Amino acid sequence: MSPLHFIISFICIHFNLIISSSTTSFVSPITRDELTQLYIISISIKTPLQSTSFLLDLGGKFSWIDCTPNNYISSTNHYIPCGTSQCNSLYSLACSNCFKPSGPGCHNNSCALFPENPVIKNTILAQALVDSLALTLTDGQTVGQLAVVPNFVLSCCDDSLLTGLPDGVSGLAGLGRSNYSLPAQVSRVYASPNIFALCLPGPSSSSELPGPAFFNTAGPYYFSPNIDLSTHLIYTPLVLNPIGFTIITYYNHPSDEYFINLTSININGKPLSISQSLLTINKSGFGGTRLSTITPYTTLKTSIYDAFIELFVNESYALNLTVIDDPVSPFEVCYVADDVYCNSLGPAVPVIDLVMHSEDVFWRIFGGNSMVRIGDFWCLGFVNGGDDARSSVVIGGKQMEDNLLQFDLESERLGFSSSVLVHDTNCGSFDFSDDN
Ligand SMILES: *[C@@H]1O[C@H](CO)[C@@H](O)[C@H](O)[C@H]1NC(C)=O
Ligand SMILES: *[C@@H]1O[C@H](CO)[C@@H](O)[C@H](O)[C@H]1NC(C)=O
Ligand SMILES: *[C@@H]1O[C@H](CO)[C@@H](O)[C@H](O)[C@H]1NC(C)=O
Ligand SMILES: *[C@@H]1O[C@H](CO)[C@@H](O)[C@H](O)[C@H]1NC(C)=O
Ligand SMILES: *[C@@H]1O[C@H](CO)[C@@H](O)[C@H](O)[C@H]1NC(C)=O
Ligand SMILES: *[C@@H]1O[C@H](CO)[C@@H](O)[C@H](O)[C@H]1NC(C)=O
């Protein structure tokens, strides 16, 4: 056996050990970018491994990264030739050649994709890329070593596609329902369940502490002080939208975004009157309720929004709260902060319940998730999505913060906790330090 051969087989054995280890759940930190109100997930990629910031896109079909020459240096990257089964399974719509020096994102006969920027709604033609990724092992309470996810498939992009994304971000991590999303690939490599969970950090997670994204695990999810939030989840089915709204059309492809069966919105227990047809997804993919990490504040189609605002304002009179005349755009309902009493769940304002498929399954929204502090005011953090909104309700980042959300692709259901502040913890309370 040549020395080189020995080294290679040693590496392979080492690798198999990592893969077959019994703990195959992972955790990655999520931070919030104040300027854009978008979320950043940090993941190690390339060889040698490099910690890299990606925009977190819950509905993203696949991930992509800036392959500008000199930005992408890795000894493990390769391309996917056109016409291969892997290229076909990516639903590639193009094959691309390259007339620049060969390198990541620049090969001939290379499987091409259309990575999308959901913020500025743009796409480019770019080559697929395969490389090693690494995620931090966890048992749900403490963090362990990095473990490699070999042959991770993503797309290249050039830096034009980074427009509108937070500073320091080099690409996008797609967490959608597709077979090539980050959670789907990670669960395939480790033959673990495709169940992931997000706890987006909110303002109460103060001091900029990151919130965790868990992969390949239904729990436990421990937060300080020793609270397993997986025991506080309630579930609602995930609903499939038959039509995807990607910039590039993939015919006969359902949406990779997550929809749920919202049937009613109650404020202080009083239901809004909403036309049920708006809450169901029609054959063209319109209507229904979607979750989006790209939408900072929940948007409601105009007819729902108008009824929502009216009922919320009515209910707030009982709390002696009077709406100010000059609200802070884009919000329409603001109160003088001094008039609003605050408790451990945030400003004491009318409670909003998102009622799901059954009356006793509701996502409760307290002031900490409904109200946005702007200078001397507290404003209701919901916005008018307009008459033409394709989804009638889009649950945005602000309303997801400090909530644990579990996306279970095995059982096709969403587990949600409502505000974890109720349990005296917050999303910044997962212990990422590896010194225990
Ligand atoms: C692709 O093929 C063309 C024509 O044969 C050649 O000029 C070019 O250098 C090749 N590109 C790469 C990246 O190898
Ligand atoms: C995803 O993968 C599964 C299992 O390999 C396959 O049955 C399914 O058709 C794939 N879905 C899509 C949209 O390609
Ligand atoms: C679905 O709803 C949209 C928006 O209301 C409408 O334009 C479209 O025609 C509807 N499609 C079907 C099949 O009803
Ligand atoms: C709000 O209160 C006003 C005055 O009491 C009433 O006319 C109106 O119907 C109420 N609106 C809602 C949505 O409850
Ligand atoms: C609202 O104001 C009235 C009159 O000042 C007072 O009697 C009442 O207790 C207040 N209600 C609340 C909920 O603060
Ligand atoms: C949503 O829930 C209602 C009430 O349980 C049910 O009738 C309806 O079929 C559900 N819709 C979907 C798409 O699951």
XYZ file of C-alpha atoms and ligand atoms in Angstrom:
520
model
C 0.000 0.000 0.000
C 1.467 3.339 -0.971
C 1.722 5.981 1.743
C -0.770 8.111 -0.166
C -3.258 5.264 -0.355
C -2.878 4.739 3.352
C -3.655 8.348 4.082
C -6.725 8.249 1.872
C -8.154 5.126 3.468
C -7.454 6.547 6.878
C -9.422 9.657 6.001
C -12.293 7.523 4.728
C -12.427 5.460 7.893
C -12.366 8.580 9.989
C -15.143 10.006 7.877
C -17.337 6.915 8.235
C -16.947 7.087 11.959
C -18.287 10.595 12.010
C -21.186 9.685 9.757
C -22.263 6.615 11.673
C -21.972 8.283 15.056
C -25.226 8.016 16.974
C -25.691 11.746 17.522
C -26.553 13.233 14.178
C -28.480 16.326 15.127
C -27.040 19.711 14.440
C -27.380 23.292 15.532
C -26.423 26.552 13.818
C -26.649 30.098 15.148
C -29.119 32.593 13.686
C -28.654 36.318 14.147
C -30.832 39.232 13.114
C -29.536 42.038 10.913
C -30.914 45.275 12.343
C -30.624 47.260 9.140
C -32.492 44.885 6.824
C -34.504 43.027 9.502
C -33.418 39.797 7.841
C -31.902 36.735 9.513
C -28.448 35.324 9.033
C -27.458 31.706 9.594
C -23.828 30.838 9.914
C -22.533 27.565 8.516
C -19.054 26.247 7.723
C -18.324 25.377 4.128
C -15.332 24.581 1.846
C -12.058 22.796 2.592
C -10.438 24.021 4.720
C -13.700 24.867 6.463
C -14.664 28.493 6.556
C -17.463 29.868 8.703
C -19.805 31.648 6.296
C -22.880 33.853 6.722
C -25.958 33.056 4.650
C -29.307 34.783 4.418
C -31.858 32.481 6.052
C -34.659 31.829 3.553
C -37.315 29.530 4.956
C -38.940 29.063 1.543
C -35.733 28.757 -0.485
C -35.545 25.844 -2.954
C -31.769 25.439 -2.682
C -28.795 27.355 -1.329
C -26.340 29.527 -3.211
C -23.026 31.226 -2.622
C -20.815 33.844 -4.211
C -18.289 32.052 -6.447
C -16.475 35.156 -7.673
C -12.891 34.047 -8.415
C -10.664 34.572 -5.366
C -13.775 34.532 -3.120
C -14.267 30.821 -3.539
C -11.245 28.760 -2.661
C -11.794 25.155 -1.646
C -10.036 21.878 -2.391
C -13.250 19.823 -2.341
C -15.506 21.642 -4.786
C -16.637 20.078 -8.038
C -19.290 20.599 -10.665
C -22.208 18.471 -11.890
C -22.025 17.494 -15.579
C -25.166 18.115 -17.640
C -27.420 15.151 -18.336
C -26.456 13.239 -15.187
C -29.214 11.915 -12.946
C -28.128 14.360 -10.267
C -28.498 17.262 -12.685
C -31.932 15.969 -13.706
C -33.039 15.606 -10.090
C -32.191 19.279 -9.593
C -34.703 20.141 -12.331
C -31.958 22.040 -14.080
C -33.346 24.078 -16.942
C -30.043 24.810 -18.640
C -26.562 23.537 -19.397
C -23.755 26.038 -19.324
C -20.273 26.541 -20.690
C -17.698 28.997 -19.449
C -15.056 30.948 -21.281
C -13.176 32.275 -18.298
C -10.459 30.415 -16.417
C -11.866 27.155 -15.065
C -12.826 27.210 -11.349
C -15.858 27.072 -9.005
C -18.872 28.066 -11.089
C -16.882 27.978 -14.333
C -16.818 24.665 -16.218
C -17.981 23.403 -19.563
C -21.026 21.137 -19.891
C -21.991 22.145 -16.373
C -25.436 21.717 -14.817
C -26.918 25.206 -14.457
C -29.449 26.598 -12.017
C -31.328 29.828 -11.432
C -30.494 30.957 -7.888
C -32.998 33.548 -6.690
C -32.627 36.577 -4.480
C -36.010 36.795 -2.709
C -35.334 40.292 -1.360
C -34.897 42.123 -4.659
C -36.658 39.335 -6.590
C -33.885 38.698 -9.041
C -32.238 35.652 -10.546
C -29.235 34.821 -12.709
C -28.098 31.764 -14.650
C -25.295 30.122 -12.662
C -23.611 26.750 -12.357
C -24.366 24.184 -9.678
C -21.560 23.496 -7.231
C -20.838 20.579 -4.931
C -18.713 21.026 -1.833
C -18.312 19.974 1.780
C -20.259 21.662 4.498
C -19.952 21.226 8.239
C -22.449 21.658 11.027
C -22.099 21.584 14.798
C -23.313 18.416 16.501
C -25.751 18.822 19.374
C -27.805 16.665 21.719
C -30.267 19.522 22.029
C -28.609 20.901 25.134
C -24.893 21.221 24.537
C -22.840 21.621 21.396
C -20.175 19.231 20.129
C -17.734 19.119 17.244
C -18.276 20.039 13.649
C -19.350 17.125 11.462
C -18.913 17.168 7.708
C -21.792 16.926 5.253
C -19.986 15.819 2.090
C -21.221 16.543 -1.420
C -23.579 19.318 -0.496
C -25.254 20.701 -3.610
C -25.789 24.414 -4.002
C -25.579 27.002 -6.732
C -22.933 29.532 -7.490
C -23.843 33.157 -7.968
C -21.878 36.303 -8.669
C -21.853 39.222 -6.291
C -24.653 40.983 -8.192
C -27.072 38.553 -6.581
C -26.059 39.720 -3.090
C -27.794 43.090 -3.578
C -30.222 43.867 -0.762
C -28.822 41.183 1.520
C -27.257 42.028 4.883
C -23.613 43.128 4.925
C -21.186 40.264 5.318
C -23.520 37.666 3.833
C -22.038 35.534 1.003
C -25.130 33.677 -0.119
C -28.451 32.186 0.845
C -29.417 29.092 2.828
C -32.634 27.621 1.410
C -34.751 25.772 3.987
C -37.746 25.061 1.742
C -39.591 21.816 1.087
C -37.493 20.764 -1.897
C -35.177 17.756 -1.978
C -32.163 20.060 -2.272
C -32.897 22.404 0.609
C -30.316 22.496 3.386
C -32.376 20.419 5.870
C -33.321 17.844 3.207
C -29.709 17.268 2.147
C -28.398 17.155 5.696
C -31.021 14.625 6.742
C -30.315 12.458 3.670
C -26.583 12.259 4.314
C -27.126 11.258 7.928
C -30.249 9.136 7.301
C -31.916 11.179 10.007
C -35.446 12.545 10.062
C -36.031 15.706 8.071
C -37.236 17.732 11.007
C -35.763 21.132 11.684
C -36.631 23.885 14.121
C -35.985 27.610 14.247
C -35.939 29.981 17.185
C -35.412 33.432 15.680
C -33.794 35.843 18.110
C -35.917 38.823 19.081
C -35.252 42.093 20.841
C -35.866 40.429 24.218
C -32.992 38.078 23.459
C -31.133 41.332 24.137
C -27.364 41.565 23.899
C -27.501 40.204 20.353
C -27.355 36.582 21.408
C -28.031 34.220 18.497
C -31.003 31.877 18.343
C -30.596 28.252 17.269
C -31.624 26.394 14.110
C -31.767 22.664 14.896
C -31.492 20.068 12.119
C -32.343 16.350 12.064
C -34.083 16.340 15.400
C -37.571 16.415 16.889
C -36.030 17.488 20.208
C -35.154 17.969 22.938
C -34.454 21.677 22.471
C -33.058 22.981 25.756
C -32.975 26.669 26.602
C -31.737 28.277 29.799
C -32.861 27.712 32.540
C -33.109 24.039 31.558
C -36.375 24.284 29.624
C -37.044 21.789 26.846
C -39.215 23.724 24.428
C -40.053 20.595 22.401
C -42.490 19.736 25.191
C -44.388 22.979 24.582
C -45.211 22.512 20.921
C -48.643 22.176 19.412
C -49.100 21.016 15.842
C -50.928 21.923 12.698
C -50.629 20.268 9.275
C -48.392 21.826 6.647
C -50.439 22.599 3.565
C -49.044 22.122 0.081
C -49.451 24.959 -2.402
C -49.623 23.284 -5.842
C -48.105 26.333 -7.513
C -44.676 27.757 -6.781
C -44.037 31.468 -7.255
C -40.382 31.314 -8.179
C -39.122 33.873 -10.692
C -38.247 31.034 -13.031
C -41.220 28.738 -13.568
C -40.734 25.053 -12.815
C -43.771 23.463 -14.458
C -45.862 21.093 -12.366
C -43.841 21.867 -9.275
C -45.515 22.595 -5.979
C -44.268 25.544 -3.963
C -41.255 24.985 -1.715
C -42.656 27.482 0.765
C -44.442 26.547 3.991
C -48.203 27.109 4.203
C -50.497 26.412 7.131
C -54.245 26.131 7.533
C -55.169 29.361 9.298
C -58.962 29.383 9.642
C -59.582 32.428 11.821
C -57.899 35.394 13.496
C -59.242 36.288 16.919
C -58.472 39.423 18.902
C -59.150 39.096 22.616
C -61.099 35.993 21.662
C -63.331 37.832 19.143
C -63.132 36.458 15.600
C -62.518 38.738 12.635
C -64.901 38.211 9.834
C -62.758 36.897 7.004
C -63.996 35.388 3.783
C -62.974 31.709 4.029
C -62.067 31.654 0.353
C -59.127 33.962 1.141
C -57.769 31.433 3.621
C -57.726 28.554 1.160
C -55.259 28.175 -1.678
C -56.964 28.228 -5.072
C -55.847 26.324 -8.159
C -53.621 29.191 -9.254
C -51.770 29.101 -5.928
C -53.368 32.303 -4.583
C -54.704 32.730 -1.068
C -53.789 30.867 2.094
C -51.245 31.546 4.829
C -47.496 31.359 4.332
C -44.531 31.709 6.663
C -41.665 33.908 5.473
C -38.361 34.922 7.006
C -37.948 37.461 4.189
C -41.033 39.432 5.288
C -40.169 41.464 8.391
C -43.783 42.041 9.534
C -46.867 39.937 8.941
C -48.784 41.165 5.920
C -52.522 40.783 5.511
C -54.464 41.159 2.289
C -56.305 44.498 2.402
C -59.775 43.215 3.292
C -58.356 41.182 6.204
C -56.074 44.017 7.251
C -58.877 46.568 7.446
C -61.020 44.325 9.639
C -57.984 43.433 11.755
C -57.037 47.036 12.456
C -60.606 48.010 13.267
C -61.086 45.226 15.783
C -57.645 45.724 17.358
C -58.256 49.445 17.835
C -61.709 48.764 19.276
C -60.280 46.268 21.714
C -57.512 48.624 22.752
C -60.039 51.298 23.839
C -60.887 49.011 26.740
C -57.241 49.401 27.808
C -57.538 53.172 27.582
C -55.222 53.184 24.590
C -55.792 55.869 21.994
C -54.297 55.656 18.540
C -52.111 58.630 17.599
C -52.992 60.739 14.552
C -49.624 60.497 12.815
C -48.617 56.853 12.829
C -45.110 55.843 11.831
C -45.128 54.363 8.308
C -45.589 51.548 7.264
C -47.706 51.073 10.370
C -51.145 52.601 10.878
C -51.836 51.929 14.537
C -49.441 53.513 17.021
C -49.760 54.445 20.679
C -47.749 56.784 22.862
C -45.326 54.424 24.594
C -45.849 56.041 28.011
C -49.535 55.109 27.869
C -48.774 51.443 27.328
C -48.187 49.195 30.292
C -45.492 46.564 29.702
C -45.227 43.161 31.324
C -42.932 40.170 30.825
C -44.642 39.373 27.505
C -44.163 42.877 26.155
C -46.666 45.729 25.839
C -50.056 44.831 27.337
C -52.249 45.121 24.239
C -55.105 42.992 22.882
C -54.059 39.370 22.355
C -54.113 38.034 18.800
C -54.793 34.346 18.135
C -54.083 32.694 14.823
C -56.529 29.808 14.879
C -55.504 26.767 12.833
C -57.378 23.698 11.575
C -59.129 23.217 14.899
C -60.477 25.768 17.391
C -58.200 24.622 20.200
C -55.062 24.897 18.073
C -54.025 28.518 17.983
C -50.806 30.510 17.800
C -51.103 33.222 20.447
C -49.424 36.566 19.776
C -48.726 38.824 22.746
C -47.466 42.418 22.688
C -43.826 41.330 22.484
C -44.538 39.926 19.006
C -47.317 42.243 17.869
C -45.846 45.621 18.783
C -42.820 47.412 17.365
C -41.062 50.135 19.355
C -40.266 53.195 17.258
C -38.951 56.147 19.225
C -41.669 57.238 21.674
C -44.320 54.969 20.193
C -45.466 51.388 20.112
C -46.894 50.469 16.724
C -48.914 47.424 15.693
C -46.399 45.466 13.590
C -48.705 44.203 10.857
C -48.833 45.713 7.379
C -51.306 45.986 4.559
C -50.314 43.465 1.883
C -52.539 45.112 -0.736
C -55.412 43.751 -2.798
C -53.248 41.689 -5.099
C -51.264 39.821 -2.439
C -50.749 36.262 -3.634
C -50.909 34.819 -0.106
C -53.673 36.347 2.000
C -51.590 36.151 5.160
C -47.787 36.089 5.283
C -46.503 35.484 8.797
C -43.325 37.548 9.031
C -40.129 37.522 11.060
C -41.277 39.837 13.847
C -44.130 37.502 14.716
C -41.873 34.418 14.630
C -39.161 35.802 16.928
C -38.901 34.232 20.367
C -41.188 31.452 19.183
C -39.974 27.917 18.543
C -41.133 26.632 15.161
C -40.597 23.011 14.192
C -40.900 22.042 10.529
C -41.550 18.324 10.417
C -41.289 17.118 6.821
C -41.754 13.515 7.903
C -45.209 14.107 9.371
C -45.913 17.179 7.197
C -46.721 19.332 10.170
C -45.646 22.551 11.879
C -45.034 22.525 15.608
C -45.276 25.943 17.241
C -44.773 27.096 20.789
C -46.269 30.618 20.740
C -44.094 33.075 22.673
C -41.407 31.231 24.602
C -41.287 34.215 26.976
C -44.298 32.515 28.603
C -41.861 29.805 29.712
C -39.399 32.342 31.128
C -36.867 31.886 28.389
C -36.122 33.389 24.983
C -34.481 32.338 21.741
C -31.132 33.808 22.802
C -30.961 31.369 25.713
C -29.583 28.325 23.903
C -26.065 27.633 25.133
C -23.742 27.771 22.119
C -20.578 27.740 24.208
C -18.585 24.533 23.847
C -16.856 24.724 27.185
C -19.180 22.396 29.063
C -14.832 25.449 -22.641
O -14.654 25.073 -23.972
C -14.162 26.143 -24.790
C -14.156 25.670 -26.253
O -13.579 24.411 -26.340
C -12.801 26.560 -24.319
O -12.336 27.644 -25.084
C -12.927 26.998 -22.858
O -11.670 27.323 -22.327
C -13.528 25.889 -22.031
N -13.798 26.435 -20.678
C -13.318 25.881 -19.564
C -13.683 26.541 -18.273
O -12.612 24.891 -19.561
C -37.640 13.984 -3.781
O -37.011 12.755 -3.485
C -37.915 11.676 -3.321
C -37.107 10.477 -2.870
O -35.962 10.319 -3.631
C -38.656 11.433 -4.635
O -39.576 10.403 -4.498
C -39.398 12.718 -5.022
O -40.003 12.568 -6.285
C -38.436 13.896 -5.064
N -39.209 15.102 -5.248
C -39.007 15.902 -6.260
C -39.870 17.107 -6.339
O -38.150 15.689 -7.093
C -57.145 32.481 -7.658
O -57.204 33.756 -7.047
C -56.623 34.783 -7.811
C -56.606 36.060 -6.968
O -57.838 36.251 -6.388
C -57.396 34.956 -9.111
O -56.796 35.962 -9.902
C -57.351 33.624 -9.859
O -58.146 33.710 -11.024
C -57.902 32.508 -8.981
N -57.695 31.253 -9.676
C -58.644 30.312 -9.724
C -58.314 29.067 -10.465
O -59.721 30.469 -9.193
C -65.795 48.985 16.787
O -66.552 49.784 17.660
C -67.491 50.597 16.992
C -68.126 51.519 18.016
O -68.470 50.818 19.179
C -68.509 49.692 16.305
O -69.420 50.492 15.578
C -67.776 48.783 15.342
O -68.676 47.841 14.775
C -66.698 48.030 16.051
N -65.923 47.315 15.070
C -65.540 46.075 15.241
C -64.729 45.461 14.129
O -65.807 45.433 16.224
C -59.298 53.729 32.012
O -59.478 55.063 32.429
C -60.589 55.220 33.312
C -60.770 56.695 33.570
O -59.538 57.347 33.714
C -60.323 54.422 34.594
O -61.417 54.531 35.449
C -60.130 52.962 34.203
O -59.782 52.202 35.366
C -59.023 52.815 33.179
N -58.989 51.433 32.727
C -57.856 50.762 32.560
C -57.957 49.351 32.053
O -56.740 51.246 32.804
C -58.333 23.413 7.096
O -59.064 23.181 8.282
C -60.473 23.076 8.066
C -61.138 22.971 9.423
O -60.627 21.879 10.150
C -60.742 21.876 7.159
O -62.127 21.802 6.893
C -59.981 22.051 5.851
O -60.135 20.915 5.056
C -58.491 22.280 6.117
N -57.831 22.617 4.872
C -56.689 22.059 4.494
C -56.109 22.521 3.210
O -56.114 21.222 5.171
